[in-house]
mmCIF file of C-alpha atoms in Angstrom:
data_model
loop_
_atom_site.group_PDB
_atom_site.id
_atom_site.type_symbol
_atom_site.label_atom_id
_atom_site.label_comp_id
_atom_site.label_asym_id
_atom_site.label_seq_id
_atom_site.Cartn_x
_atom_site.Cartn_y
_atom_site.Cartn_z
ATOM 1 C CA UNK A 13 -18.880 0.989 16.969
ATOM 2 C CA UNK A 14 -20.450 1.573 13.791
ATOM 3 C CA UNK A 15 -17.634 4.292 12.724
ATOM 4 C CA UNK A 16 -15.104 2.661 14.178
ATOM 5 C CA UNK A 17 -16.035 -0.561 11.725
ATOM 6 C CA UNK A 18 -16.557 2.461 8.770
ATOM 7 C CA UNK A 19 -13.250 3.573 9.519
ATOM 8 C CA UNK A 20 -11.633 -0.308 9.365
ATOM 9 C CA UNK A 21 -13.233 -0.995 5.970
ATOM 10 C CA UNK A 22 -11.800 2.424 4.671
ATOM 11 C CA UNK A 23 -8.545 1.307 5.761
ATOM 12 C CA UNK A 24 -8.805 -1.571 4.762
ATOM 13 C CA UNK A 25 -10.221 -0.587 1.296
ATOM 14 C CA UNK A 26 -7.112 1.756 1.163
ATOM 15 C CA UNK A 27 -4.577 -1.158 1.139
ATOM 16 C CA UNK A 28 -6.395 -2.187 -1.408
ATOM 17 C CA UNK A 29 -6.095 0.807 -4.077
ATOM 18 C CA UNK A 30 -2.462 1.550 -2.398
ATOM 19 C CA UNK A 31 -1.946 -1.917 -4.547
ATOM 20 C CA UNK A 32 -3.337 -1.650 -7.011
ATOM 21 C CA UNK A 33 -1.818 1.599 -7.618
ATOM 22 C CA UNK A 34 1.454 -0.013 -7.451
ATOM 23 C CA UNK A 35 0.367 -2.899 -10.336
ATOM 24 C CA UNK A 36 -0.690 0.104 -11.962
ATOM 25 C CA UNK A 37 2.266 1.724 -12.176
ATOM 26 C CA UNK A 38 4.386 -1.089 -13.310
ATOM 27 C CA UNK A 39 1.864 -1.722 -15.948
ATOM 28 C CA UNK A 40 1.979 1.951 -17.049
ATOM 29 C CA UNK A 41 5.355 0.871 -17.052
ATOM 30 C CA UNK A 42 5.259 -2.480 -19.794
ATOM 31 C CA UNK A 43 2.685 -0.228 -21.818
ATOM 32 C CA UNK A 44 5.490 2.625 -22.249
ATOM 33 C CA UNK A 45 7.822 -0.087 -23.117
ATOM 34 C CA UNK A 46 5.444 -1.657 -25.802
ATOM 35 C CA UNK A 47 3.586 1.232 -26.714
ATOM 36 C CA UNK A 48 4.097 0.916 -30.420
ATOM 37 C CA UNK A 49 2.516 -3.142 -29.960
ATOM 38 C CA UNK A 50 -0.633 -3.749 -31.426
ATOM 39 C CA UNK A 51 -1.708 -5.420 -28.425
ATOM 40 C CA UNK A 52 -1.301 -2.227 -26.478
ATOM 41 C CA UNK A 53 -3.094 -0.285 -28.739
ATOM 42 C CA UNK A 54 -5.873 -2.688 -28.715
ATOM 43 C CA UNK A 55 -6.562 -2.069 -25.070
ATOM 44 C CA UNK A 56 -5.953 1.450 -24.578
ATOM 45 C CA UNK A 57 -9.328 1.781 -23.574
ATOM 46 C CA UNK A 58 -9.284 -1.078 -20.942
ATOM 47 C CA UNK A 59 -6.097 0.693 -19.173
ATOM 48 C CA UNK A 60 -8.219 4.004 -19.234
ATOM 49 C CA UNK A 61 -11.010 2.482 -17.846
ATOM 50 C CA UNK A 62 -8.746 1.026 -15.107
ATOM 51 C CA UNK A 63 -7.233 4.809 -14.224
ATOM 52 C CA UNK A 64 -10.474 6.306 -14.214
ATOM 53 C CA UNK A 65 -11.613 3.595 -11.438
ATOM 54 C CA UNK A 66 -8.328 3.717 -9.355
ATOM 55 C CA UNK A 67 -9.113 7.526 -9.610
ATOM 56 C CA UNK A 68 -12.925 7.467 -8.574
ATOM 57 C CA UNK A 69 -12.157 5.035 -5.444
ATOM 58 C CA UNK A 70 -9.130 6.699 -4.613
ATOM 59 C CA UNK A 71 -11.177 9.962 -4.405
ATOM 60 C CA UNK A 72 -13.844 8.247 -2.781
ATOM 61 C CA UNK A 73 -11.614 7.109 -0.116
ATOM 62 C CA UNK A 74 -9.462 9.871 0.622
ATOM 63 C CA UNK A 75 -12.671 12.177 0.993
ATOM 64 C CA UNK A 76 -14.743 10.018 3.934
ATOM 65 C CA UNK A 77 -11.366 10.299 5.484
ATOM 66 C CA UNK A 78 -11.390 13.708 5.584
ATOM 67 C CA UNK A 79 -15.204 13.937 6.389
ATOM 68 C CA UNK A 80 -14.131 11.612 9.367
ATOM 69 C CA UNK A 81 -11.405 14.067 10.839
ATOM 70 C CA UNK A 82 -13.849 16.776 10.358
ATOM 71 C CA UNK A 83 -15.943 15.351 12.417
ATOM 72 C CA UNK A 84 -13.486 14.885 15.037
ATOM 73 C CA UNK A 85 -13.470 11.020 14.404
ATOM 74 C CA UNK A 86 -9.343 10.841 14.206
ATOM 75 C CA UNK A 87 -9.067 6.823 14.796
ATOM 76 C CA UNK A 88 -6.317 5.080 14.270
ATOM 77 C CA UNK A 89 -7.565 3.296 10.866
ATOM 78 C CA UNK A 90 -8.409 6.857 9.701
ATOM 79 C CA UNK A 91 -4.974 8.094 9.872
ATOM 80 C CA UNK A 92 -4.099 4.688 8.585
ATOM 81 C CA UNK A 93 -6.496 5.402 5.768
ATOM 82 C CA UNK A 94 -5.036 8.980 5.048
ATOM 83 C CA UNK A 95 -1.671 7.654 4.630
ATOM 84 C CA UNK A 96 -2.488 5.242 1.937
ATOM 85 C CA UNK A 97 -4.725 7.363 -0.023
ATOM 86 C CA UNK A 98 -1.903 9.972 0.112
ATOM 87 C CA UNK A 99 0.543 7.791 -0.276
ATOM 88 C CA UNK A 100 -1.159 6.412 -3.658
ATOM 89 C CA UNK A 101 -1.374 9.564 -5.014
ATOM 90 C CA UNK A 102 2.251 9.973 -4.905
ATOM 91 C CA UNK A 103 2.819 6.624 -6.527
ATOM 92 C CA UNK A 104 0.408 7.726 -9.478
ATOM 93 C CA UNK A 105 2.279 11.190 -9.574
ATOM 94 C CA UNK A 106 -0.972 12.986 -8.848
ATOM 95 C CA UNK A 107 -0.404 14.289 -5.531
ATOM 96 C CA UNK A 108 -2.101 18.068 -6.890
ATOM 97 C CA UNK A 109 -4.984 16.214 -6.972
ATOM 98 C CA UNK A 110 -4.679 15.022 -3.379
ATOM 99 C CA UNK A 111 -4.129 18.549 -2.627
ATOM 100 C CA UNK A 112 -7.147 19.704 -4.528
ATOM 101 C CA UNK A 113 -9.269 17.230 -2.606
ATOM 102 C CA UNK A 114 -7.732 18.366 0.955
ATOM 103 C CA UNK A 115 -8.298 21.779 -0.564
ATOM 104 C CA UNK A 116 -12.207 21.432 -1.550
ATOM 105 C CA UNK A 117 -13.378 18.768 0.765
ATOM 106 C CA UNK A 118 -11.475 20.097 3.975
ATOM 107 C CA UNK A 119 -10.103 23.453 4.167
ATOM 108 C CA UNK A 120 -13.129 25.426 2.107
ATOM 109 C CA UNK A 121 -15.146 23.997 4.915
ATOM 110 C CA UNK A 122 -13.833 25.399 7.715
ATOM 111 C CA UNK A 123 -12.023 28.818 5.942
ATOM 112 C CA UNK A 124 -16.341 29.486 4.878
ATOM 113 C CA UNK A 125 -16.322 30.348 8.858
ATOM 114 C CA UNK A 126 -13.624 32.307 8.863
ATOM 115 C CA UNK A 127 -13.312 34.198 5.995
ATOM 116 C CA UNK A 128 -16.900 36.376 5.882
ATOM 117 C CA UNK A 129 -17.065 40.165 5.039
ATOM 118 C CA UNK A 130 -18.901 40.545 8.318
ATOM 119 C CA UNK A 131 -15.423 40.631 9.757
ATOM 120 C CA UNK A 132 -14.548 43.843 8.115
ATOM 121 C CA UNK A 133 -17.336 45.726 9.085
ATOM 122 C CA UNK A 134 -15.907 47.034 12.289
ATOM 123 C CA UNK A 135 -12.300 47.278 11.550
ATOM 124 C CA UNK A 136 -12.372 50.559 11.707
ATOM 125 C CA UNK A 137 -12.598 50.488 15.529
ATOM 126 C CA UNK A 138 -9.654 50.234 17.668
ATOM 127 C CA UNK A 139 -10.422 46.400 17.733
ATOM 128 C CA UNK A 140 -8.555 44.443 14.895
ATOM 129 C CA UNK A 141 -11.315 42.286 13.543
ATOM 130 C CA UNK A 142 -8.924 40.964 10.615
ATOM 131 C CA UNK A 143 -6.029 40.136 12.920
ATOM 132 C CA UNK A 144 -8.656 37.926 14.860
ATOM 133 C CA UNK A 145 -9.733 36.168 11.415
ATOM 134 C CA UNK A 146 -6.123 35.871 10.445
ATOM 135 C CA UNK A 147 -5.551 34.218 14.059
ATOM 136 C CA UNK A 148 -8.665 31.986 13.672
ATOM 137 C CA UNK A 149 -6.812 30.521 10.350
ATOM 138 C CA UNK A 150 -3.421 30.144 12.269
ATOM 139 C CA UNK A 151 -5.524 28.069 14.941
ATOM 140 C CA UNK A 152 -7.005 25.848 12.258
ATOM 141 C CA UNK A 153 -3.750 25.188 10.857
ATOM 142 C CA UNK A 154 -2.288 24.664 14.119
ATOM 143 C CA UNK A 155 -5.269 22.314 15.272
ATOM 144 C CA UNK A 156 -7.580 20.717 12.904
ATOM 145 C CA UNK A 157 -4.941 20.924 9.665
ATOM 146 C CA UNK A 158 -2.378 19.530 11.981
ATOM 147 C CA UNK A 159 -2.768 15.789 11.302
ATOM 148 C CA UNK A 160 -2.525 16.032 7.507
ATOM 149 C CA UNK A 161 0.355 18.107 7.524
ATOM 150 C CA UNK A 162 2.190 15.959 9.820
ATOM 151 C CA UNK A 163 1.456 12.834 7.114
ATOM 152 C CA UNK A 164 2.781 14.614 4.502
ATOM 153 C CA UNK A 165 5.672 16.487 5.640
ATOM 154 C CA UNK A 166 6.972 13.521 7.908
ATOM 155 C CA UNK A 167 5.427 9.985 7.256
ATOM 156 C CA UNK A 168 5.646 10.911 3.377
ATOM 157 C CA UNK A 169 8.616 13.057 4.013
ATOM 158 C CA UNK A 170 10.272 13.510 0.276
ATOM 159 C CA UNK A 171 7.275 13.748 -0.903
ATOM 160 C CA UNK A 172 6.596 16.728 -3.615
ATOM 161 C CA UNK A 173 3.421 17.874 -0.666
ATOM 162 C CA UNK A 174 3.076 21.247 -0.036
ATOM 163 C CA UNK A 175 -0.703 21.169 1.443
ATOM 164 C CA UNK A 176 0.152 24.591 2.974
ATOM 165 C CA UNK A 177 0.531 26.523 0.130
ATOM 166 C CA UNK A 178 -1.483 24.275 -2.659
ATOM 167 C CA UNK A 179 -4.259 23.329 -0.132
ATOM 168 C CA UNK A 180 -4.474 26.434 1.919
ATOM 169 C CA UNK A 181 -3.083 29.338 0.871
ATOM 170 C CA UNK A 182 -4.570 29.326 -2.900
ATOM 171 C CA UNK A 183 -7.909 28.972 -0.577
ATOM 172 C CA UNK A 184 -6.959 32.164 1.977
ATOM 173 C CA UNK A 185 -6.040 34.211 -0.827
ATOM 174 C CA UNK A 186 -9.162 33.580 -3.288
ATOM 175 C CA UNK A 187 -11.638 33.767 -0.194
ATOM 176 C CA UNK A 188 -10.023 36.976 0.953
ATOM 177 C CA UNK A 189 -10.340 38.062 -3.256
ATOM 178 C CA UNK A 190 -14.266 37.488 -2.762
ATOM 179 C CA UNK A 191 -15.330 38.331 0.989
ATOM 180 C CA UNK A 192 -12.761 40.760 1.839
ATOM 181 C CA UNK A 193 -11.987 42.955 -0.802
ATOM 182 C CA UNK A 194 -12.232 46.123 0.794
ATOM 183 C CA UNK A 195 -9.141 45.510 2.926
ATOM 184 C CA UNK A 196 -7.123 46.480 -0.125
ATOM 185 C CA UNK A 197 -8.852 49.836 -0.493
ATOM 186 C CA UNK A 198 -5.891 52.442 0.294
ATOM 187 C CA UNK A 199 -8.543 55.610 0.859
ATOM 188 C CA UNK A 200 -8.696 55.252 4.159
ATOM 189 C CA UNK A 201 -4.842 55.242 4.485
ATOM 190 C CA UNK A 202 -4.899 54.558 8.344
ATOM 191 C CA UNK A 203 -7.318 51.212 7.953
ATOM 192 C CA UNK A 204 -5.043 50.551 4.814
ATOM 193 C CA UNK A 205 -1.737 50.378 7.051
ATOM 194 C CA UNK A 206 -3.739 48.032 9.847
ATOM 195 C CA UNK A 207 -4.992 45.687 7.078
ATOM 196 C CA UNK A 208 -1.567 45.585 5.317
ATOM 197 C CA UNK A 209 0.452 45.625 8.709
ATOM 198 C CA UNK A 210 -1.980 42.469 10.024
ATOM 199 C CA UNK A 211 -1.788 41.190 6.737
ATOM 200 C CA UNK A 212 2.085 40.991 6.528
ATOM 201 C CA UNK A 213 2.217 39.557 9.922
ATOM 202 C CA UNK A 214 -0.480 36.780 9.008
ATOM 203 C CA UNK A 215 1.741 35.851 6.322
ATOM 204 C CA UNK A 216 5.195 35.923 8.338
ATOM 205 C CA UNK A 217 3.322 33.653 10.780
ATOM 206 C CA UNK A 218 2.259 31.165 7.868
ATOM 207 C CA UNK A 219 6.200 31.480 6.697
ATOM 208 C CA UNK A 220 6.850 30.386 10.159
ATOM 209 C CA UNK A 221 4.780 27.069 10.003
ATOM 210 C CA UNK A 222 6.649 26.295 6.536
ATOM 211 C CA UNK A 223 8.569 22.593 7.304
ATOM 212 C CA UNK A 224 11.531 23.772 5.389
ATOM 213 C CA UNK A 225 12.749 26.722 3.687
ATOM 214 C CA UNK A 226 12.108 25.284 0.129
ATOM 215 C CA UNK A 227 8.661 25.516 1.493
ATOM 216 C CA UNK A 228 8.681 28.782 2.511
ATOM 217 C CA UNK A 229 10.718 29.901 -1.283
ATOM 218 C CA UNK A 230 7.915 27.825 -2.997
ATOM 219 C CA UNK A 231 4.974 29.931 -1.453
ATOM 220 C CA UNK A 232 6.675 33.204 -1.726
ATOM 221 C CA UNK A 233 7.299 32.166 -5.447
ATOM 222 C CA UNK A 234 3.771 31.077 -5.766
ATOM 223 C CA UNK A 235 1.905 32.726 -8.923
ATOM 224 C CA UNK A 236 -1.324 33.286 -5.997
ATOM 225 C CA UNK A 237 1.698 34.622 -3.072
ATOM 226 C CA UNK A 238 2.882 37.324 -5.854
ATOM 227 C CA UNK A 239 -0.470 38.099 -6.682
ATOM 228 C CA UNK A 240 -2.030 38.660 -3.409
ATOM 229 C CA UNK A 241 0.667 41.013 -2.748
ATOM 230 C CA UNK A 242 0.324 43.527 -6.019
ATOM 231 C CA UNK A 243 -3.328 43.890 -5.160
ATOM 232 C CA UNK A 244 -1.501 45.934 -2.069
ATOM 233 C CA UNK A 245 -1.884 49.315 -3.647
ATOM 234 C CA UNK A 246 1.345 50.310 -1.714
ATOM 235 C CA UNK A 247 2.526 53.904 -4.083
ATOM 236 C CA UNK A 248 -1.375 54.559 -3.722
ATOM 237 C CA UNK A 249 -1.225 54.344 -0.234
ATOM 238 C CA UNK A 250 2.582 56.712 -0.653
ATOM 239 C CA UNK A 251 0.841 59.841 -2.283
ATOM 240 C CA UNK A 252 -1.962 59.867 -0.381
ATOM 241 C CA UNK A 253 0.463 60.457 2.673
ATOM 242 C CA UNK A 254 2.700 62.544 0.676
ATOM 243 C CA UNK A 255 -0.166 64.990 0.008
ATOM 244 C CA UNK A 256 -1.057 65.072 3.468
ATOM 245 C CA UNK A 257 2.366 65.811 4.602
ATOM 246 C CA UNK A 258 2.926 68.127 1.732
ATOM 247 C CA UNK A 259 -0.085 70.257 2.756
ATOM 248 C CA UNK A 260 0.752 70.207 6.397
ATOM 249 C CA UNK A 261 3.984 71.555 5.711
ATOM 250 C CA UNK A 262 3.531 74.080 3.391
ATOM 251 C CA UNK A 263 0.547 75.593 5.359
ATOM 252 C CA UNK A 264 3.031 76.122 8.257
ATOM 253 C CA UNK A 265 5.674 77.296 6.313
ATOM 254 C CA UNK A 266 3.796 79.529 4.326
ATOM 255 C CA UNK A 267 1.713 81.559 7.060
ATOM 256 C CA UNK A 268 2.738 85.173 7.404
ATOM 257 C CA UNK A 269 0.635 86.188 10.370
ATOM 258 C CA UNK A 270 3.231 85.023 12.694
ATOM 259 C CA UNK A 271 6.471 86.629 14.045
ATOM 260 C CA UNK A 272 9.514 85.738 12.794
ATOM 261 C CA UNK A 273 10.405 83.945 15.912
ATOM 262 C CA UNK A 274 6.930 82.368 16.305
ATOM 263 C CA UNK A 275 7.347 80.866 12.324
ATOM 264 C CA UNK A 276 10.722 79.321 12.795
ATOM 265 C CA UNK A 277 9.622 77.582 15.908
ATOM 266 C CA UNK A 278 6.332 76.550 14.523
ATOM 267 C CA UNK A 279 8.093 75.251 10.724
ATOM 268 C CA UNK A 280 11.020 73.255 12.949
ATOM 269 C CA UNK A 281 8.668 71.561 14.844
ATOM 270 C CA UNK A 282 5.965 70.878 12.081
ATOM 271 C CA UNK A 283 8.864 69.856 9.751
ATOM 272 C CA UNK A 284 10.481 67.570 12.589
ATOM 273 C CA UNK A 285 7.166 66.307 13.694
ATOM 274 C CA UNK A 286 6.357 65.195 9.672
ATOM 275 C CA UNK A 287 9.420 63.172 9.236
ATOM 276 C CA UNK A 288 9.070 61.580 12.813
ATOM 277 C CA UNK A 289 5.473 60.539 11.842
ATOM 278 C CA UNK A 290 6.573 59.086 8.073
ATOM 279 C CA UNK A 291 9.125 56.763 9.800
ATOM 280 C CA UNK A 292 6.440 55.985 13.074
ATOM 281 C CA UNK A 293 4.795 52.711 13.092
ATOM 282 C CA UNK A 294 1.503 53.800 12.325
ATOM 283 C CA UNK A 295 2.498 55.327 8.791
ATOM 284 C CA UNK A 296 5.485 53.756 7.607
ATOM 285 C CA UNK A 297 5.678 50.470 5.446
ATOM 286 C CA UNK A 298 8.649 48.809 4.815
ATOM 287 C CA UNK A 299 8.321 48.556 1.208
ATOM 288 C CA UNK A 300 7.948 52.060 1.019
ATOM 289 C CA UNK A 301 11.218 52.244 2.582
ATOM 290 C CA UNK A 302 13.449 54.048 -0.458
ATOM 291 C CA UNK A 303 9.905 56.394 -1.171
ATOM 292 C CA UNK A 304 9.762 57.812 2.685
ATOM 293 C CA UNK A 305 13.357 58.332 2.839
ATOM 294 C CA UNK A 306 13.501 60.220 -0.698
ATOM 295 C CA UNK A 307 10.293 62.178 1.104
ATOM 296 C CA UNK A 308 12.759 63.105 4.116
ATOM 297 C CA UNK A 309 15.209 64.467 2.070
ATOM 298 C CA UNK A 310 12.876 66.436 0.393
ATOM 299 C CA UNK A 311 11.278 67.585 3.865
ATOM 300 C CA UNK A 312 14.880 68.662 4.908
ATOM 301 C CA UNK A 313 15.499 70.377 1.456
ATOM 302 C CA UNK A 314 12.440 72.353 1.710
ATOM 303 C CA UNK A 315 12.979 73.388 5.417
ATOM 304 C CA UNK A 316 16.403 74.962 4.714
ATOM 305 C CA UNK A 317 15.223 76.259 1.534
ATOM 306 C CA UNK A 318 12.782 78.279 3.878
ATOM 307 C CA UNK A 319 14.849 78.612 6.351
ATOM 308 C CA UNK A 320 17.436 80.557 4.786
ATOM 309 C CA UNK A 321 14.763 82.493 3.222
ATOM 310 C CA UNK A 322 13.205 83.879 6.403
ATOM 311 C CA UNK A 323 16.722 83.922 8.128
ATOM 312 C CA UNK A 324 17.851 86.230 4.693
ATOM 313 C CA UNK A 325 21.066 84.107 4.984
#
């Protein structure tokens, strides 16, 4: 009873600011009209004063809102409530600041539980800890986020929202930057292709909940998309599997103790097993495409180099 009143006089208080936003704006209006007026300038102060409240109660509005829907308290008259705050902010042309507060006041909350570096500490196992946290955000967005993004992409549908990206994504990315770090860390080049290969397919399910494909071209153009993705040490990653194939090879090829019979055998099948492994699932990346297939050539270079050599063609 006593939320369900809360949540009336939020709507209801709302309304209120949704109108006053709109006197606002046409005032902002006569003031850019008669901005040179001496009556204008005179009571520049009054019409910041008047921002600076519509701001405060707009905030103040928009935020038990969202404290209501993370409680699980979706009424009516808070959806109602949502609406108008968001609404507002588009009137005011301020609706990164609606996305800031979505941002802060809802999404931090629940990505703190689901972005933690505890979730890295056993990736190394078969089990893929990240793709579980990656699934965990998909769910929120899916579930909890749900309700906003429906407001914004269809009852405010024109609107200049994108709560995905500006809301969400800016706070994956940065948590991710903090808590889990390490997942960049190309060493290990086995746990670097899982974490890149989970990451990837994280981000192509995000792309997938995009409402349009402007959406989807404004997060891949995103300063914090383009980013995220150079911290992917990807030629690291390259080398350290060229050297390992490099060695491989050239131990084969270069061992004398064998028969001439045995060492052709053995150098086909090391040299056909190496290129079959830099285009298998587990090692290749495909934006390493052009760099494996230059290494193939190379591979197939070197093995008729060799070949010819021991064949004395």
């Amino acid at each position: 009873m006593v939320s369900q009143l809360s949540g009336e006089q939020e709507s209801s208080a709302g309304k209120q600011i949704e109108r006053a936003a709109i006197e606002y704006n046409q005032m902002q209006h006569l003031v850019k009209r008669g901005k040179d007026l001496a009556f204008i300038k005179e009571n520049e102060w009054r019409i910041t004063r008047i921002k600076d409240t519509l701001e405060q109660k707009l905030y103040k509005t928009l935020n038990t809102a969202l404290l209501q829907v993370r409680a699980g308290e979706i009424t009516r008259s808070t959806k109602q409530s949502l609406v108008q705050c968001l609404r507002t902010y588009t009137l005011i042309d301020q609706t990164k600041t609606g996305e800031r507060i979505i941002r802060e006041q809802f999404v931090r909350w629940y990505l703190d539980k689901i972005i933690q570096p505890k979730v890295l500490q056993n990736n190394k196992s078969e089990e893929n800890h990240l793709a579980e946290m990656y699934n965990k955000i998909i769910v929120f967005v899916t579930t909890d986020l749900q309700p906003i993004l429906d407001i914004t992409q269809k009852t405010l549908k024109g609107s200049n929202y994108e709560v995905l990206v500006n809301s969400l994504w800016i706070e994956v990315t940065e948590k991710i930057g903090k808590e889990c770090k390490a997942i960049f860390a190309p060493g290990q080049t086995s746990v670097f292709h899982k974490n890149y290969s989970t990451t990837v397919s994280f981000i192509s399910n995000l792309e997938g909940l995009c409402h349009s494909r402007k959406s989807m071209i404004y997060l891949r153009h995103h300063p914090s998309y383009i980013e995220f993705m150079k911290k992917w040490q990807l030629p690291v990653y390259f080398q350290l599997k060229f050297r390992e194939f490099v060695v491989r090879i050239e131990e084969v090829l270069n061992d004398k103790s064998q028969s001439q019979e045995e060492s052709i055998s053995n150098g086909t099948k090391a040299t056909i097993e190496i290129i079959q492994q830099c285009w298998s699932d587990h090692v290749y990346l495909y934006g390493l495409a052009h760099r494996f297939y230059k290494l193939t050539l190379q591979l197939l270079k070197r093995y008729n180099i060799w070949a010819r050599d021991i064949l004395q063609v």
